[in-house]
């Protein structure tokens, strides 16, 4: 099956799972917090933000609540429908500038220099060919204003334990489909960004040191105090240079060079 159909079919089948993912475990709650706090820090209220690979739009919803004007794009029509259904009665729904099924590689329909920020938290690790990732980043470069910011998520090869930390392609079994994943270390991610006209400003591990904690230990973090200590520890260690990439996912903030 062509890659776009595989991704669309998998995420169409897993809309609910994907929506619930970010509050399923203390670690996923921390993931949401670690990303949202950086979006808060870098994206001023009322900005125009395009979320490419928005899924059911947890982050888009947060940005709408901060009075941003938000466009959502995804290959999964059902994910986008879940977002528009949720937003239907929201007082912020007038700030949705578009909601459209499209591939990150094919964004000619989005105006040049129209976004203050782009979220690209999915496509870069599902697009396994260099050509497709480069096309996607060329679209982002064109759509972003010169002082705009790009927020991306990469997957690391570290958890695969293949003995090396070179960029690799793996597959995850999601909703009955073998979904391809591109994995690379932060150094490779920086090069990819640089080769596509972006300068990397900041990289943060998402799971970081929690990658070494047994699932049962993490799932015992249930009280507000324990959750706050856990988040503080992850945050404190998330940008230590020697640990970057020792994680499942890492978050990259870039600007046009
Ligand atoms: C793991 S979900 C992440 C959703 C959300 N961005 C988040 O961080 O929670 C990845 C999303 O990227 C979308 N996606 C993957 N490749 C894409 C592409 N080439 N174009 C548009 N969307 C894509 C998938 O359909 C899926 O909804």
Coordinates of C-alpha atoms and ligand atoms in Angstrom, one line a residue:
X1 CA 0.0 0.0 0.0
X2 CA 1.4 3.5 -0.8
X3 CA 2.7 5.2 2.3
X4 CA 0.0 7.9 2.4
X5 CA -2.8 5.3 2.4
X6 CA -1.0 3.3 5.1
X7 CA -0.7 6.3 7.4
X8 CA -4.3 7.5 6.7
X9 CA -5.7 4.0 7.3
X10 CA -3.8 3.5 10.6
X11 CA -4.7 6.9 12.1
X12 CA -8.3 6.8 10.8
X13 CA -8.6 3.5 12.7
X14 CA -6.9 4.9 15.8
X15 CA -8.4 8.3 16.3
X16 CA -9.6 7.6 19.8
X17 CA -6.4 5.9 20.8
X18 CA -4.4 8.8 19.5
X19 CA -6.6 11.4 21.2
X20 CA -6.4 9.6 24.6
X21 CA -2.7 8.9 24.2
X22 CA -1.6 12.1 25.9
X23 CA -3.5 11.5 29.1
X24 CA -3.1 7.7 29.3
X25 CA -0.1 7.5 31.5
X26 CA 1.9 9.9 33.7
X27 CA 4.6 9.8 31.1
X28 CA 2.3 10.8 28.3
X29 CA 0.8 13.6 30.5
X30 CA 4.4 14.8 31.0
X31 CA 5.0 14.7 27.2
X32 CA 2.1 17.0 26.7
X33 CA 3.3 19.4 29.4
X34 CA 6.9 19.4 28.2
X35 CA 5.7 20.4 24.7
X36 CA 3.0 22.8 25.6
X37 CA 5.2 24.8 27.9
X38 CA 7.6 25.4 25.0
X39 CA 4.8 26.3 22.7
X40 CA 3.6 28.8 25.3
X41 CA 7.1 30.2 25.7
X42 CA 7.7 30.7 21.9
X43 CA 4.3 31.3 20.3
X44 CA 2.7 34.6 21.3
X45 CA -1.0 34.8 21.8
X46 CA -3.0 35.5 18.6
X47 CA -0.3 34.0 16.3
X48 CA -1.2 32.2 13.1
X49 CA -0.1 28.6 13.6
X50 CA -0.4 25.7 11.1
X51 CA -0.4 22.2 12.6
X52 CA 0.7 19.8 9.9
X53 CA 0.0 16.2 11.1
X54 CA -2.3 17.5 13.8
X55 CA -4.0 14.2 14.4
X56 CA -7.2 14.9 16.5
X57 CA -5.7 18.3 17.4
X58 CA -4.8 18.3 21.1
X59 CA -2.1 20.9 20.5
X60 CA -4.2 22.8 18.0
X61 CA -7.0 23.0 20.7
X62 CA -4.5 24.4 23.2
X63 CA -3.4 27.1 20.8
X64 CA -7.0 28.1 20.0
X65 CA -7.5 28.5 23.7
X66 CA -4.6 31.0 23.6
X67 CA -6.4 32.9 21.0
X68 CA -4.2 31.8 18.1
X69 CA -5.5 31.4 14.6
X70 CA -4.9 27.7 13.7
X71 CA -5.0 25.7 10.5
X72 CA -4.9 21.9 10.8
X73 CA -3.7 19.4 8.2
X74 CA -3.5 15.7 8.3
X75 CA -3.7 12.6 6.1
X76 CA -6.3 11.1 8.4
X77 CA -9.8 12.5 7.6
X78 CA -11.3 10.9 10.7
X79 CA -8.7 12.6 13.0
X80 CA -9.6 16.0 11.5
X81 CA -13.3 15.3 11.8
X82 CA -12.8 14.4 15.5
X83 CA -11.1 17.8 15.9
X84 CA -13.9 19.7 14.2
X85 CA -16.6 17.8 16.1
X86 CA -14.9 18.7 19.4
X87 CA -14.5 22.4 18.4
X88 CA -18.0 22.7 17.0
X89 CA -19.4 24.4 20.1
X90 CA -16.2 26.1 21.2
X91 CA -16.1 29.8 21.4
X92 CA -12.7 29.6 19.6
X93 CA -13.9 27.8 16.5
X94 CA -14.0 31.0 14.4
X95 CA -10.2 31.0 14.8
X96 CA -9.8 27.8 12.8
X97 CA -8.5 29.1 9.5
X98 CA -8.7 25.7 7.7
X99 CA -9.1 22.0 8.4
X100 CA -8.0 20.0 5.4
X101 CA -6.9 16.5 4.5
X102 CA -3.5 16.8 2.7
X103 CA -0.1 15.4 2.7
X104 CA 2.8 17.4 4.3
X105 CA 4.6 16.9 0.9
X106 CA 1.8 18.6 -1.1
X107 CA 1.0 22.0 0.5
X108 CA 1.0 24.3 -2.6
X109 CA -2.5 25.4 -1.5
X110 CA -1.1 27.1 1.7
X111 CA 0.0 30.7 1.1
X112 CA 3.7 31.8 1.2
X113 CA 4.8 33.6 4.4
X114 CA 1.5 33.1 6.1
X115 CA 2.4 31.4 9.4
X116 CA 4.1 32.7 12.5
X117 CA 4.6 29.1 13.6
X118 CA 4.3 25.6 12.2
X119 CA 3.9 22.4 14.3
X120 CA 5.2 19.4 12.4
X121 CA 4.8 16.7 15.0
X122 CA 4.3 13.4 13.1
X123 CA 5.1 13.7 9.4
X124 CA 8.9 14.0 9.7
X125 CA 9.1 10.6 11.4
X126 CA 6.5 8.9 9.2
X127 CA 8.1 10.1 6.0
X128 CA 10.9 7.6 5.5
X129 CA 12.4 8.9 2.2
X130 CA 14.8 11.9 2.3
X131 CA 13.0 13.3 -0.7
X132 CA 9.6 13.4 1.1
X133 CA 11.1 14.9 4.3
X134 CA 12.9 17.5 2.2
X135 CA 9.7 18.4 0.3
X136 CA 7.9 18.8 3.6
X137 CA 10.5 21.1 5.0
X138 CA 10.6 23.1 1.8
X139 CA 6.9 23.7 2.2
X140 CA 7.4 24.7 5.8
X141 CA 10.2 27.1 4.8
X142 CA 8.0 28.7 2.2
X143 CA 4.9 29.0 4.4
X144 CA 6.7 30.4 7.5
X145 CA 7.2 34.1 7.9
X146 CA 10.9 35.0 7.9
X147 CA 10.8 35.4 11.7
X148 CA 8.5 32.3 12.1
X149 CA 9.3 29.2 14.1
X150 CA 9.1 25.5 13.3
X151 CA 8.3 22.9 16.0
X152 CA 9.1 19.3 15.1
X153 CA 9.2 15.9 16.8
X154 CA 11.7 13.2 15.8
X155 CA 12.0 9.6 16.9
X156 CA 15.3 8.4 18.2
X157 CA 16.9 5.0 17.2
X158 CA 18.0 4.7 20.9
X159 CA 15.1 2.5 22.1
X160 CA 15.6 0.0 19.3
X161 CA 18.8 -1.2 20.8
X162 CA 20.3 -2.1 17.4
X163 CA 23.8 -1.4 18.8
X164 CA 24.3 1.8 16.8
X165 CA 22.8 5.2 16.8
X166 CA 22.7 5.7 13.0
X167 CA 19.5 6.9 11.4
X168 CA 17.2 3.9 10.7
X169 CA 13.8 3.0 9.4
X170 CA 11.6 0.8 11.6
X171 CA 7.9 -0.2 11.6
X172 CA 5.4 -0.1 14.3
X173 CA 2.3 -2.2 14.3
X174 CA -0.6 0.2 14.8
X175 CA -4.2 -0.6 14.2
X176 CA -3.3 -3.7 12.2
X177 CA -1.0 -1.8 9.9
X178 CA 2.8 -1.7 9.6
X179 CA 3.4 2.0 9.9
X180 CA 6.9 3.1 8.8
X181 CA 9.0 5.3 11.1
X182 CA 12.2 7.2 10.4
X183 CA 14.5 7.5 13.5
X184 CA 17.6 9.6 13.9
X185 CA 19.7 11.2 16.6
X186 CA 19.6 15.0 17.3
X187 CA 22.9 15.5 15.3
X188 CA 21.2 14.1 12.2
X189 CA 18.0 16.1 12.9
X190 CA 20.1 19.3 13.0
X191 CA 21.7 18.4 9.7
X192 CA 18.4 17.7 8.1
X193 CA 17.2 21.1 9.3
X194 CA 20.3 22.9 8.1
X195 CA 20.2 21.3 4.7
X196 CA 16.6 22.6 4.4
X197 CA 17.4 26.2 5.4
X198 CA 16.6 26.0 9.1
X199 CA 18.7 26.8 12.1
X200 CA 18.1 24.7 15.2
X201 CA 17.5 26.7 18.3
X202 CA 16.7 24.1 20.9
X203 CA 16.3 20.4 21.4
X204 CA 14.5 18.7 24.3
X205 CA 14.2 15.0 25.0
X206 CA 10.6 14.0 25.7
X207 CA 10.9 10.7 27.7
X208 CA 14.6 11.2 28.5
X209 CA 15.6 9.5 31.7
X210 CA 12.1 8.0 32.0
X211 CA 13.2 5.7 29.2
X212 CA 15.1 3.7 31.8
X213 CA 12.3 3.5 34.4
X214 CA 10.1 0.4 34.6
X215 CA 6.5 1.0 33.3
X216 CA 5.1 -0.1 36.7
X217 CA 7.2 2.6 38.5
X218 CA 6.0 5.3 36.1
X219 CA 2.4 4.2 36.5
X220 CA 2.6 4.6 40.3
X221 CA 3.2 8.3 39.8
X222 CA -0.5 9.1 40.5
X223 CA -0.7 12.0 43.0
X224 CA -0.4 15.6 41.9
X225 CA 2.8 16.0 44.0
X226 CA 4.5 13.0 42.5
X227 CA 3.4 14.0 39.0
X228 CA 4.9 17.5 39.5
X229 CA 8.2 16.1 40.9
X230 CA 8.3 13.7 37.9
X231 CA 7.7 16.5 35.4
X232 CA 10.3 18.7 37.1
X233 CA 12.9 15.9 36.9
X234 CA 12.2 15.3 33.2
X235 CA 12.3 19.0 32.5
X236 CA 15.6 19.5 34.4
X237 CA 17.3 16.7 32.5
X238 CA 15.6 17.1 29.1
X239 CA 18.2 19.4 27.6
X240 CA 21.5 18.0 29.1
X241 CA 23.8 17.8 26.1
X242 CA 25.2 14.4 26.9
X243 CA 21.7 12.9 27.2
X244 CA 20.1 14.3 24.1
X245 CA 18.8 11.6 21.9
X246 CA 18.7 9.1 24.8
X247 CA 15.0 9.0 24.6
X248 CA 12.1 7.8 22.5
X249 CA 11.1 11.1 21.0
X250 CA 12.8 14.5 21.0
X251 CA 11.4 17.9 20.2
X252 CA 13.2 20.4 18.0
X253 CA 12.6 24.2 17.7
X254 CA 14.0 25.8 14.5
X255 CA 13.9 29.1 12.6
X256 CA 14.5 29.9 9.0
X257 CA 18.3 30.4 8.6
Ligands
LIG1 C1 1.5 10.3 16.3 S1 0.4 11.3 15.5 C2 0.8 12.9 16.3 C3 -0.4 13.8 16.4 C4 -0.1 15.2 17.0 N1 0.7 16.0 16.1 C5 0.6 15.0 18.3 O1 1.8 15.3 18.4 O2 0.0 14.5 19.3 C6 1.1 11.6 13.9 C7 0.1 12.3 12.9 O3 0.8 12.7 11.7 C8 0.0 12.5 10.6 N2 0.9 12.3 9.4 C9 1.9 11.5 9.2 N3 2.4 11.7 8.0 C10 1.8 12.7 7.5 C11 1.9 13.4 6.2 N4 2.8 13.0 5.3 N5 1.1 14.4 6.0 C12 0.1 14.8 6.9 N6 -0.1 14.2 8.0 C13 0.8 13.1 8.3 C14 -0.7 11.2 11.0 O4 -1.9 11.0 10.2 C15 -1.0 11.4 12.4 O5 -2.3 12.0 12.6

